Short mmCIF file of C-alpha atoms in Angstrom, two decimals:
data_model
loop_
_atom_site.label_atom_id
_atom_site.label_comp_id
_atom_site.label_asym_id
_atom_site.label_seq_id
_atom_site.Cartn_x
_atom_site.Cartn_y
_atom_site.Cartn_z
CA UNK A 1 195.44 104.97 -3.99
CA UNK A 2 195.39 101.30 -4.17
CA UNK A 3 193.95 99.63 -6.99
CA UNK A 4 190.98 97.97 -6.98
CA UNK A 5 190.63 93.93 -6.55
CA UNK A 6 188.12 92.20 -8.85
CA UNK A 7 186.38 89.61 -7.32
CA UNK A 8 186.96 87.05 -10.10
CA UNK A 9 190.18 85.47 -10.44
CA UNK A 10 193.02 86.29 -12.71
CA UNK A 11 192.77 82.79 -14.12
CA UNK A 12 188.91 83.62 -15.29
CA UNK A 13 189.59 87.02 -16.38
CA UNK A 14 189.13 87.85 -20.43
CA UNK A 15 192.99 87.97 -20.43
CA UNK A 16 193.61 84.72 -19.15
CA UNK A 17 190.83 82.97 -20.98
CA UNK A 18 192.17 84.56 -24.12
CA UNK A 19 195.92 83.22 -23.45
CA UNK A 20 194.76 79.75 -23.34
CA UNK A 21 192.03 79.77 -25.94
CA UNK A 22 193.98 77.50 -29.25
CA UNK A 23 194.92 80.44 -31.98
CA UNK A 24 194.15 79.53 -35.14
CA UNK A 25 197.07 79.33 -37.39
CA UNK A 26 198.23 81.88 -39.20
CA UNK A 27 199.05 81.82 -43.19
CA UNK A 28 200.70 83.91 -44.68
CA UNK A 29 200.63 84.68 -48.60
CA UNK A 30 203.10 82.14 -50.75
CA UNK A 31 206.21 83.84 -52.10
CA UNK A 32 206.70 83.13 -55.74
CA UNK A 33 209.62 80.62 -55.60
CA UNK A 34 211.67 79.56 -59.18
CA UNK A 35 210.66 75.91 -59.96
CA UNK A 36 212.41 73.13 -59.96
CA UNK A 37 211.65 71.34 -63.21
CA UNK A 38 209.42 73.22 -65.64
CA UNK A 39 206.80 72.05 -67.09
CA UNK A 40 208.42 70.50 -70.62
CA UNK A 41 210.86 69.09 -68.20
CA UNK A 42 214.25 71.14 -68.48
CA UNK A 43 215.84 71.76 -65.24
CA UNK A 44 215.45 75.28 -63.76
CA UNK A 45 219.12 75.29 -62.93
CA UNK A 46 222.27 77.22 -64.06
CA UNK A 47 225.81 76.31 -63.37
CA UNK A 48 228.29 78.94 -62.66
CA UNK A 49 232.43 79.21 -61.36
CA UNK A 50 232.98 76.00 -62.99
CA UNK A 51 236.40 75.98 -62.70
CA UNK A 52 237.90 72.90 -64.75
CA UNK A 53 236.34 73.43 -67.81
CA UNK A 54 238.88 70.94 -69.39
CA UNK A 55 236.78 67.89 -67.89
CA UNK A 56 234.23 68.95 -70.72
CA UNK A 57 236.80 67.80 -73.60
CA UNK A 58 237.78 64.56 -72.05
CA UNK A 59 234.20 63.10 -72.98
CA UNK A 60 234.70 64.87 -76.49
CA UNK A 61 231.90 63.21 -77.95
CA UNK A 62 229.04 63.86 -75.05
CA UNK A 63 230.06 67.44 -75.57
CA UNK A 64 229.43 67.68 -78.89
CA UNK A 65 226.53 66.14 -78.76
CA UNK A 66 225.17 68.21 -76.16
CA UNK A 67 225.70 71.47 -77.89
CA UNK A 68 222.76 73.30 -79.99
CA UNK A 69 222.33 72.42 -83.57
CA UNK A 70 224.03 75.60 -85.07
CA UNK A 71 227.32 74.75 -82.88
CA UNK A 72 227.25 71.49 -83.98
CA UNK A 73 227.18 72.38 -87.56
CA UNK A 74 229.93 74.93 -87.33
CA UNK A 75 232.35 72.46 -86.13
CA UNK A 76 231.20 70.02 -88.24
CA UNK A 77 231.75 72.03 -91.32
CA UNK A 78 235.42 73.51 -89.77
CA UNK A 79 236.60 69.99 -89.30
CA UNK A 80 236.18 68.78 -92.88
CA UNK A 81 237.20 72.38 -94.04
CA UNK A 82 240.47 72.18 -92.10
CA UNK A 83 241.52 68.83 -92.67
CA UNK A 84 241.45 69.46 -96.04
CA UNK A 85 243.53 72.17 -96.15
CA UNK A 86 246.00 70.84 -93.93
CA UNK A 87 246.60 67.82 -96.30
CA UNK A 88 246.62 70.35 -98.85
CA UNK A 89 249.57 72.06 -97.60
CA UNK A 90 250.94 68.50 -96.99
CA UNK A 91 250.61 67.31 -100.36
CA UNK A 92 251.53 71.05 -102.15
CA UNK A 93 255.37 70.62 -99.81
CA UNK A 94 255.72 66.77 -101.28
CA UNK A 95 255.41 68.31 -104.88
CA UNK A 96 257.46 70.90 -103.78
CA UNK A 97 260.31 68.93 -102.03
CA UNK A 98 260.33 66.91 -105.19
CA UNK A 99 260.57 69.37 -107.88
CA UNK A 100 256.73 68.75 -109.34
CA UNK A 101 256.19 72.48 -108.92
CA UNK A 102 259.42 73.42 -111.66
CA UNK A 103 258.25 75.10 -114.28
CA UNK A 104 261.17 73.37 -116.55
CA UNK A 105 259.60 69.83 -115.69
CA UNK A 106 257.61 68.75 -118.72
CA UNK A 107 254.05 67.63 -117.77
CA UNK A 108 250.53 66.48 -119.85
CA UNK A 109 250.27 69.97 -121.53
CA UNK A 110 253.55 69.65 -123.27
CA UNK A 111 252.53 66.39 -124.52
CA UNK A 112 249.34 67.87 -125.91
CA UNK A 113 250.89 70.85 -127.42
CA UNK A 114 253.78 68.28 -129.50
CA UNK A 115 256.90 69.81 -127.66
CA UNK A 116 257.36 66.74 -125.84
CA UNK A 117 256.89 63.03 -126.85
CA UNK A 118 255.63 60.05 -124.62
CA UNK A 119 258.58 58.62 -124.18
CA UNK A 120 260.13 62.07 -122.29
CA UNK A 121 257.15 62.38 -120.34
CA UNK A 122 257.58 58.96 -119.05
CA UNK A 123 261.31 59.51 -118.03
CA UNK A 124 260.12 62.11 -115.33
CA UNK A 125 259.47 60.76 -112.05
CA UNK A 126 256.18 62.59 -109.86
CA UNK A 127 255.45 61.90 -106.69
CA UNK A 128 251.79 63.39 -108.19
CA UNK A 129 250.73 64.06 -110.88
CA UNK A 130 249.09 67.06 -112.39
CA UNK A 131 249.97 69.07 -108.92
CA UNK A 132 251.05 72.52 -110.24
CA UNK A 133 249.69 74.62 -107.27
CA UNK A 134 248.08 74.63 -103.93
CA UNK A 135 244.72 74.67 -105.32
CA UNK A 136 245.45 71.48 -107.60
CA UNK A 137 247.23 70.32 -103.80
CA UNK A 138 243.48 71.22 -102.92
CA UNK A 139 241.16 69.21 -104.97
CA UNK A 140 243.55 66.20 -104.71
CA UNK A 141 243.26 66.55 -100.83
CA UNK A 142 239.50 66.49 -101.23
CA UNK A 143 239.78 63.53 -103.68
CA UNK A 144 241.58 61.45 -101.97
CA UNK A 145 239.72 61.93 -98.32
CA UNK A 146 235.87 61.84 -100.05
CA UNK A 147 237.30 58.97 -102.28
CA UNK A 148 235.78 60.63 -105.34
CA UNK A 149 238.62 59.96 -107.74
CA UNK A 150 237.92 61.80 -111.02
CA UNK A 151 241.39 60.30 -112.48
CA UNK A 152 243.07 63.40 -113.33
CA UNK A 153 245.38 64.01 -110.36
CA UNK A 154 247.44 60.75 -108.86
CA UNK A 155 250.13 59.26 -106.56
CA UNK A 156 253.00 57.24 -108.29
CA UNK A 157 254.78 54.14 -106.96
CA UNK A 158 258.42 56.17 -107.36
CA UNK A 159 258.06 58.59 -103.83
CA UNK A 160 257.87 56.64 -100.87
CA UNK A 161 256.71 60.30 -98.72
CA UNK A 162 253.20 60.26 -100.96
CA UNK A 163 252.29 57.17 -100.26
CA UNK A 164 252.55 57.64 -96.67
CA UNK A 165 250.87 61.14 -96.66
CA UNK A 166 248.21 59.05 -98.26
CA UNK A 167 247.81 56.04 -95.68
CA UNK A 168 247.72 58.66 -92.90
CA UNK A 169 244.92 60.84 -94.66
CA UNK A 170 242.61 57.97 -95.37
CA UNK A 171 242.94 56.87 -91.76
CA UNK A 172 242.58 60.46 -90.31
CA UNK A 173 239.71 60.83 -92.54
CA UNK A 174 238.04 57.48 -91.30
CA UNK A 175 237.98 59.06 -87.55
CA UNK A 176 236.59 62.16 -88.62
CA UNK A 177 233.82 60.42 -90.93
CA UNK A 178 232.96 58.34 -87.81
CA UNK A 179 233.02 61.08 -85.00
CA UNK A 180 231.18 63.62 -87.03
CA UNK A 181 228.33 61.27 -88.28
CA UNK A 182 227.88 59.56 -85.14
CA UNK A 183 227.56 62.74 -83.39
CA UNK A 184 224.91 63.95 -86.14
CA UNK A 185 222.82 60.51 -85.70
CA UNK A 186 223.13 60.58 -82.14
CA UNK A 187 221.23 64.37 -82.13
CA UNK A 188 218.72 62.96 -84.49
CA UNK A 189 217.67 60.12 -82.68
CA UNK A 190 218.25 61.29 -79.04
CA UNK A 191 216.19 59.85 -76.47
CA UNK A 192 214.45 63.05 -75.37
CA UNK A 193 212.12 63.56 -79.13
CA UNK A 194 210.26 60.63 -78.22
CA UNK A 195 210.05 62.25 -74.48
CA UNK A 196 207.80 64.65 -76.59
CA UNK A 197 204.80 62.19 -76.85
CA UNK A 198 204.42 61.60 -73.19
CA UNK A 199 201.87 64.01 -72.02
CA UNK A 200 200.55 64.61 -68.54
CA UNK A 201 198.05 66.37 -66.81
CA UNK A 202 198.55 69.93 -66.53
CA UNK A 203 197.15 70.25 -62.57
CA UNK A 204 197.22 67.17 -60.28
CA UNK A 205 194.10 66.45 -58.47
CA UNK A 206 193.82 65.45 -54.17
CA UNK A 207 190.47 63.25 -53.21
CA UNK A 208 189.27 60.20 -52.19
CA UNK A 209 189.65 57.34 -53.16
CA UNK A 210 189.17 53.76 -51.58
CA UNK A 211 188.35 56.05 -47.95
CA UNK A 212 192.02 57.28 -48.32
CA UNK A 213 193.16 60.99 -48.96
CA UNK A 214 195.31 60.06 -52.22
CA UNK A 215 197.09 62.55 -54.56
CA UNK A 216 196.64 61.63 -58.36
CA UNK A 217 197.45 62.51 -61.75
CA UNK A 218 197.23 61.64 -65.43
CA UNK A 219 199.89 60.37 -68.17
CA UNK A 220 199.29 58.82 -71.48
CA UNK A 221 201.59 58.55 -74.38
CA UNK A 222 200.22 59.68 -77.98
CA UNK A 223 201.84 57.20 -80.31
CA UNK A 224 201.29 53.50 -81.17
CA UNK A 225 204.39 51.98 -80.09
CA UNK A 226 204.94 51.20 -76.62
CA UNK A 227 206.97 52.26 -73.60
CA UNK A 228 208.81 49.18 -72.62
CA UNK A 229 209.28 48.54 -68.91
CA UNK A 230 207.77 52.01 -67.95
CA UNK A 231 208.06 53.32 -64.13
CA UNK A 232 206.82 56.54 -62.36
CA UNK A 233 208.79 57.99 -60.07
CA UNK A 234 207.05 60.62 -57.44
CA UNK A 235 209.51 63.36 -55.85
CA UNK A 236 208.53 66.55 -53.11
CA UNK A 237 211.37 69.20 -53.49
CA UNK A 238 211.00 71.66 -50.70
CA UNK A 239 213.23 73.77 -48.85
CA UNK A 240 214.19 72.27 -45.21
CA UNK A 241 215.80 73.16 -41.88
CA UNK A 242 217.51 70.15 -39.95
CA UNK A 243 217.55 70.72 -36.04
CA UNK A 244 220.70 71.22 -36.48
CA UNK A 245 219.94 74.59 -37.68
CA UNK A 246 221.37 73.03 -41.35
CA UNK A 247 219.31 74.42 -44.31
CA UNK A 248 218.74 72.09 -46.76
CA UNK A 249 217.59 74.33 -50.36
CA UNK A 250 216.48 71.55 -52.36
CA UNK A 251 215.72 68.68 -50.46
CA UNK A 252 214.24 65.52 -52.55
CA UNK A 253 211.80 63.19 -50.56
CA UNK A 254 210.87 60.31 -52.60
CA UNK A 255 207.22 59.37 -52.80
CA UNK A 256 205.65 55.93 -53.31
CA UNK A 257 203.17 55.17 -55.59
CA UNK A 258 199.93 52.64 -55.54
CA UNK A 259 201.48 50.90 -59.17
CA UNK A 260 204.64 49.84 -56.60
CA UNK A 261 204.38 46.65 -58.03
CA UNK A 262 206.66 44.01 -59.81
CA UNK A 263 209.31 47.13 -59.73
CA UNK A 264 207.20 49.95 -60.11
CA UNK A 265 206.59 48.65 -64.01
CA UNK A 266 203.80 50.28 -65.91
CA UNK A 267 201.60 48.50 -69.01
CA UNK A 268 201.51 52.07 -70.92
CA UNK A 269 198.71 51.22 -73.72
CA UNK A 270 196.11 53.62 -72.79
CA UNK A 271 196.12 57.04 -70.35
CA UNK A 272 196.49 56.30 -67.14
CA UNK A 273 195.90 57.67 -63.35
CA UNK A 274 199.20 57.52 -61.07
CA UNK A 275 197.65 57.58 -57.05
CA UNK A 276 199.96 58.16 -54.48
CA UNK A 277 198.29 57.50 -51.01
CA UNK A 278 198.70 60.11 -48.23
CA UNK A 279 199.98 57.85 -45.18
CA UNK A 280 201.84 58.81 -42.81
CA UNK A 281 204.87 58.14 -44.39
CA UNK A 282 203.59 60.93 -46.67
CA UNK A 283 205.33 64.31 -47.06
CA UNK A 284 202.08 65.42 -47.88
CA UNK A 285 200.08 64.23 -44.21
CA UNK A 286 200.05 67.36 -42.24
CA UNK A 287 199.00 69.37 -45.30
CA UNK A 288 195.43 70.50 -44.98
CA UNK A 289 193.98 72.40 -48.56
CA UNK A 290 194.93 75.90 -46.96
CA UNK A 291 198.53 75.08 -45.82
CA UNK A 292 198.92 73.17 -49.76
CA UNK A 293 198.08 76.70 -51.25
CA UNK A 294 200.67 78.58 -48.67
CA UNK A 295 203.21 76.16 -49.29
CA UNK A 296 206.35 75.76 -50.95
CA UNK A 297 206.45 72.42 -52.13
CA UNK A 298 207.26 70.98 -55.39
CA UNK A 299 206.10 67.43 -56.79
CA UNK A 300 208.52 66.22 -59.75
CA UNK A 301 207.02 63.44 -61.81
CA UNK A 302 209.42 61.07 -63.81
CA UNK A 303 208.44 58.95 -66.65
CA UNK A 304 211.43 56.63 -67.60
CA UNK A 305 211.17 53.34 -70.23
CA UNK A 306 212.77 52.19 -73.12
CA UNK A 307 211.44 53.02 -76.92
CA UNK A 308 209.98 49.50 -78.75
CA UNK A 309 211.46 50.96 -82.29
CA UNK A 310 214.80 51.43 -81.20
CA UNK A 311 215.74 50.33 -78.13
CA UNK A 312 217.07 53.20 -76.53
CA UNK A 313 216.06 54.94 -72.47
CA UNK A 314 213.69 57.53 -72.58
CA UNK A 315 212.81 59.45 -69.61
CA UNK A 316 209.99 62.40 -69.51
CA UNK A 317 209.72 64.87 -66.52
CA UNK A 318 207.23 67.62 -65.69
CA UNK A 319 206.21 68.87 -62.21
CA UNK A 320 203.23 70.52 -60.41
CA UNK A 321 203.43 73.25 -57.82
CA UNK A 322 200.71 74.07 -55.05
CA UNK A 323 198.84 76.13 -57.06
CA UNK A 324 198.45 73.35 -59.80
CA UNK A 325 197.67 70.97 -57.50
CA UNK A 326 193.50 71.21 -57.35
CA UNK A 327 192.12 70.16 -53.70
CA UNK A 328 188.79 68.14 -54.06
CA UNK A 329 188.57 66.96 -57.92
CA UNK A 330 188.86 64.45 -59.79
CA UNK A 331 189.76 63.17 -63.34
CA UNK A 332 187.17 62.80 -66.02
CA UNK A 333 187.12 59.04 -67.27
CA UNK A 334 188.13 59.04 -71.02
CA UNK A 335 188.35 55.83 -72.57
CA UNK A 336 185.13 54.19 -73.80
CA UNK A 337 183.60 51.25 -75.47
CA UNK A 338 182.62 51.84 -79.00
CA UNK A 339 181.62 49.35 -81.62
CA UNK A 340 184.36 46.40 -79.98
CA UNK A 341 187.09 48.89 -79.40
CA UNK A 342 188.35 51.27 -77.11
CA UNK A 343 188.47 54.51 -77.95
CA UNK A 344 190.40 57.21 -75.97
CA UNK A 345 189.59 61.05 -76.04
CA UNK A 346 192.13 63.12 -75.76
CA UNK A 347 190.03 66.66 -75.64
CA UNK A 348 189.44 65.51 -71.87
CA UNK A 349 192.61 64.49 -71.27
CA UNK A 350 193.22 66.94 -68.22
CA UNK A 351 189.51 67.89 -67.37
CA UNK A 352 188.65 67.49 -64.00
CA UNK A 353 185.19 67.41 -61.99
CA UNK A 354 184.72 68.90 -58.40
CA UNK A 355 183.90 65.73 -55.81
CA UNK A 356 183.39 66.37 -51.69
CA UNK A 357 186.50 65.70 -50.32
CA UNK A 358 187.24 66.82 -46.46
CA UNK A 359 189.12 70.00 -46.53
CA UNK A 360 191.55 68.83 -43.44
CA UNK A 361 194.70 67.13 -43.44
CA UNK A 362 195.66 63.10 -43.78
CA UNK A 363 196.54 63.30 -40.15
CA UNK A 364 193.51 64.94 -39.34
CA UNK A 365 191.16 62.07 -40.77
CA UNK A 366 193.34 59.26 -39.29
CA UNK A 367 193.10 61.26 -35.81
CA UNK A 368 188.99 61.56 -36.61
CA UNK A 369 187.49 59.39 -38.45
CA UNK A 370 184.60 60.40 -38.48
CA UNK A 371 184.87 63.66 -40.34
CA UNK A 372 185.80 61.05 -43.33
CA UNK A 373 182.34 59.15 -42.36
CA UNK A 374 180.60 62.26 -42.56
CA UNK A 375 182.14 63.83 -45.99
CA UNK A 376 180.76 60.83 -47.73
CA UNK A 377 177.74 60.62 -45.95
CA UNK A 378 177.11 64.27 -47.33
CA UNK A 379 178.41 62.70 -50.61
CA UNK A 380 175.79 59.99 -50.98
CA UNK A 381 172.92 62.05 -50.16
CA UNK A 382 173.80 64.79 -52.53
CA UNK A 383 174.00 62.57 -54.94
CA UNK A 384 170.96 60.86 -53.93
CA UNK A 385 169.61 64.03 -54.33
CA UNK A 386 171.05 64.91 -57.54
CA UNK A 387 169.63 61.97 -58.60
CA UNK A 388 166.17 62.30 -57.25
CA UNK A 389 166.31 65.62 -59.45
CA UNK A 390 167.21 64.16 -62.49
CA UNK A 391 164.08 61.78 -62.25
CA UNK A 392 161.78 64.02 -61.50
CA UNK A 393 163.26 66.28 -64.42
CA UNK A 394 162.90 63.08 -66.51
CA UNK A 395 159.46 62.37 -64.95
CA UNK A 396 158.19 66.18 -65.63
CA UNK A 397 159.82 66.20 -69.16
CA UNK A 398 157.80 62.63 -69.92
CA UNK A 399 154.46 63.61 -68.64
CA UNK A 400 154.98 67.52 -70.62
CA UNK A 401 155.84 65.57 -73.32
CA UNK A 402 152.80 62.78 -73.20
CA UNK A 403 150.63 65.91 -72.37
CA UNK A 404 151.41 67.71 -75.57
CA UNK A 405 151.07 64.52 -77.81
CA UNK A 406 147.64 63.71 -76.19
CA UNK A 407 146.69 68.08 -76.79
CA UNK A 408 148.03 67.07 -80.39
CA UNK A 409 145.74 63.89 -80.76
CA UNK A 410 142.94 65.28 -79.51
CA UNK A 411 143.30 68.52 -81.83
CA UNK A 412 143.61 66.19 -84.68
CA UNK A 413 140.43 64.14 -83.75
CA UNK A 414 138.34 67.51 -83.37
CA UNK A 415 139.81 68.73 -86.75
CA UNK A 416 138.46 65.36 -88.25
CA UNK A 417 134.56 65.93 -87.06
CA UNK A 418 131.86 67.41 -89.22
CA UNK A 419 130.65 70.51 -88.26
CA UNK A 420 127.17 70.75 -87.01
CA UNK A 421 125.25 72.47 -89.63
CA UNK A 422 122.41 75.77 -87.83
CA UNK A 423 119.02 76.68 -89.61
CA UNK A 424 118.36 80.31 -88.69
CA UNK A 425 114.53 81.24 -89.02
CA UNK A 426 112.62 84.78 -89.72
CA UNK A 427 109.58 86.07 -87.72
CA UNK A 428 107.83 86.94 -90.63
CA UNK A 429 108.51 83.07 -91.93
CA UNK A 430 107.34 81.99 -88.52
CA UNK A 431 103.96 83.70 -88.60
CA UNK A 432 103.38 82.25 -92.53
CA UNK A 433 104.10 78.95 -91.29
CA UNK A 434 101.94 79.33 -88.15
CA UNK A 435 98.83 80.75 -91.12
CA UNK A 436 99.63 77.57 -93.22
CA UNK A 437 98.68 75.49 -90.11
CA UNK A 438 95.81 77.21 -89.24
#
C-alpha cells in the first residue's frame, strides 16, 4: 500500500521548517587548561631534552646568578675553600723542594730555646718562613689571599718559585673576589624584588566606556619612588589552528592599549586603569559574555620601566584567564581629595561594582547599534530611578525626622503648663449651702 501524500509541501512541513530555523550555538563546558603566566608572574613552563647543557657554562656568570640562594652559597663557600687548599699544597711542595720541611734546619724555636744564635739562623736561606707543615702551608695560603698578614709566616727575597706562587695567588684571588661578590650583589639587587611592589587587579573587568565595549584593569605601584618610562604591554595566548590544518599551542596576539601614546609611556604616581578597546582589530570582538566563560583564552599583562634609585629594568607580569575576567563591572574609584592632598586607598584596590553592559559581542553592537542605544537607555532610567528613591528616602527620613522633633516640642510645651486645678462638692454640702441662702 502506497503511502499517503500530505497536502502541504515538504518545504512547509515541521521537518523542513526545523532544518532552516538558525540553531543556537552550542557551548560546551571549559576544560581546565595550565596557564600561561601565573599570577606572581613566573612562567608556567618547563624545559626538558636539553641536549647541550654546556651552553649554560659559557655565560658562567648568568648561571650562577640564576641559581637558588642555597646553590649559590655552596659554590661560593667551595671556591674560597678550594683555592685555598690548592695554594696550600702549592706553597707546602716550595718548602718542600727547598728543604724548609728538614727537621735538621734550625728555625725561630731553636733561637728561643739558646741552641742556636742569630747569626746561624740568619745563614739559612727559606723560601718561607715558619712553614713546618701543610697546615702552617694552610694559614699562610689564607693569609696571603685575604691579605690579613699577622707577621708570623713570610716569603723571602732568596727563592725566586715563592715569589711567583705569590703573584699568581693574589691575581687568582682578585678574580674570584670579583666573580663571587658580583654574583652575590647582583642576587641582592636583581630587578625582579622591586617587581614585588607592582600590584594589579586580581580579575579584569569588560564594560562601557566612551559607547565602546573596552576591556580594563588596574595597576598601581606601592612605593614612593617612581617607575621611569613605564609601558603596558597587552597579550591573548590561545591555542590556534591555521587553514593549513597547522596547530599553533601558544599563539601570542598582541593587544593595543588606549595609553598608546608617546610610546606607550606611563606617568606611574598613583593607581591606574589600563582600557583596551574592543575594535575589530580585537582578538576579543566575536566574544560575547557566554563564549568569554567557554573559552580558552589567556590575557598576559606586562609592566616594564626602569627603577629611579638605581637605574636598573624592571619588568612585572601577571595574567587573567576567562573566569577572572568579570563581564559587566567596573572599578571602584579610589583616590580622593582630602585636606589639599590626594589620598589613595588601597583596601579597594580591586573592588569592583556591577554596571549594565550589553551581554553580546563587539561585533554584535557595531552590526546593531541600537542594542548599545538601548543598554544605556535602561542605564539612565535605572539610575534615574535609583535616584528618585534615594530622594524620596531622604524626603521620608526628613519629614519622620521633623515629625518627631515637632511630637518632642510639643510634649515639652504640654509638660511646661499648669495643671488645671478640680473642686469636687458633697450633696450634703450642697443642701447646707442651698439652707444658708434661704
Amino acid at each position: 500500500m502506497l503511502a499517503r501524500k500530505s497536502i502541504i509541501p515538504e518545504e512547509f512541513g515541521l521537518p523542513g521548517l526545523a532544518s532552516r530555523m538558525p540553531r543556537k550555538p552550542v557551548f560546551r563546558d571549559r576544560v581546565n587548561k595550565a596557564r600561561f603566566i601565573a599570577k606572581n608572574g613566573s612562567c608556567n613552563l618547563a624545559h626538558k631534552n636539553i641536549r647541550e647543557q654546556g651552553r649554560f657554562l659559557q655565560d658562567v656568570f648568568t648561571t650562577l646568578v640564576d641559581l637558588k640562594w642555597r646553590f649559590t652559597l655552596v659554590i661560593f663557600t667551595t671556591t674560597f675553600v678550594s683555592s685555598w687548599l690548592l695554594f696550600a699544597m702549592t706553597w707546602w711542595l716550595v718548602a718542600f723542594a727547598h728543604g724548609d720541611l728538614d727537621s735538621r734546619y734550625p728555625d725561630s724555636g731553636d733561637l728561643d730555646s739558646g741552641n742556636l744564635t742569630r747569626g746561624d739562623l740568619q745563614n739559612k736561606t727559606y723560601c718561607v718562613t715558619d712553614v713546618k707543615s701543610f697546615t702552617s702551608a694552610f694559614l699562610f695560603s689564607i693569609e696571603v689571599q685575604v691579605t690579613i698578614g699577622f707577621g708570623g709566616r713570610m716569603i723571602t727575597e732568596h727563592c725566586l718559585t715563592a715569589i711567583t706562587v705569590l703573584i699568581m695567588q693574589n691575581i687568582i684571588g682578585l678574580i674570584i673576589n670579583a666573580v663571587m661578590l658580583g654574583c652575590i650583589f647582583m642576587k641582592t639587587a636583581q630587578s625582579n624584588r622591586r617587581a614585588e611592589t607592582l600590584i594589579f587587579s586580581r580579575h579584569a573587568v569588560i564594560a562601557v566606556r566612551n559607547n565602546c565595549l573596552c576591556f580594563m584593569i588596574r595597576i598601581g605601584d606601592l612605593r614612593k619612588s617612581m617607575i621611569i618610562g613605564a609601558t603596558v604591554r597587552l597579550q591573548v595566548v590561545r591555542k590556534t589552528t591555521t587553514p593549513e590544518g597547522e596547530v599553533i599551542p601558544i599563539h601570542q596576539i598582541d593587544v593595543p592599549t588606549e595609553t598608546a601614546v608617546a610610546s606607550n609611556s606611563l606617568f606611574l604616581l598613583a593607581p591606574l586603569i589600563i582600557c583596551h578597546v574592543i575594535d575589530k582589530n580585537s582578538p576579543l570582538y566575536d566574544l560575547s559574555a557566554m563564549e568569554l566563560q567557554c573559552s580558552d583564552l589567556e590575557v598576559i599583562v606586562i609592566l616594564e620601566g626602569v627603577v629611579e634609585t638605581t637605574g636598573i629594568t624592571t619588568q612585572a607580569r601577571t595574567s587573567y584567564v576567562s573566569e577572572e575576567i568579570q563581564w559587566g563591572h567596573r572599578f571602584v574609584p579610589i583616590v580622593t581629595e582630602e585636606e589639599g592632598v590626594y589620598s589613595v586607598d588601597y583596601s579597594k584596590f580591586g573592588n569592583t561594582v556591577k554596571v549594565t553592559t550589553p551581554p553580546c559581542s563587539a561585533k554584535e553592537l557595531d552590526e546593531k547599534p541600537s542594542i548599545l542605544i538601548q543598554t544605556l537607555q535602561k542605564s539612565e532610567l535605572s539610575h534615574q530611578n535609583s535616584l528618585r528613591k534615594r530622594n524620596s528616602m531622604r524626603r521620608n527620613n526628613s519629614i519622620r525626622k521633623s515629625a518627631r522633633s515637632g511630637a518632642a516640642v510639643v510634649r515639652r510645651n504640654n509638660s511646661g503648663l499648669a495643671a488645671p486645678k478640680v473642686q469636687f462638692f458633697t450633696p450634703t454640702d450642697g443642701v447646707q449651702n442651698m439652707n444658708t441662702v434661704t
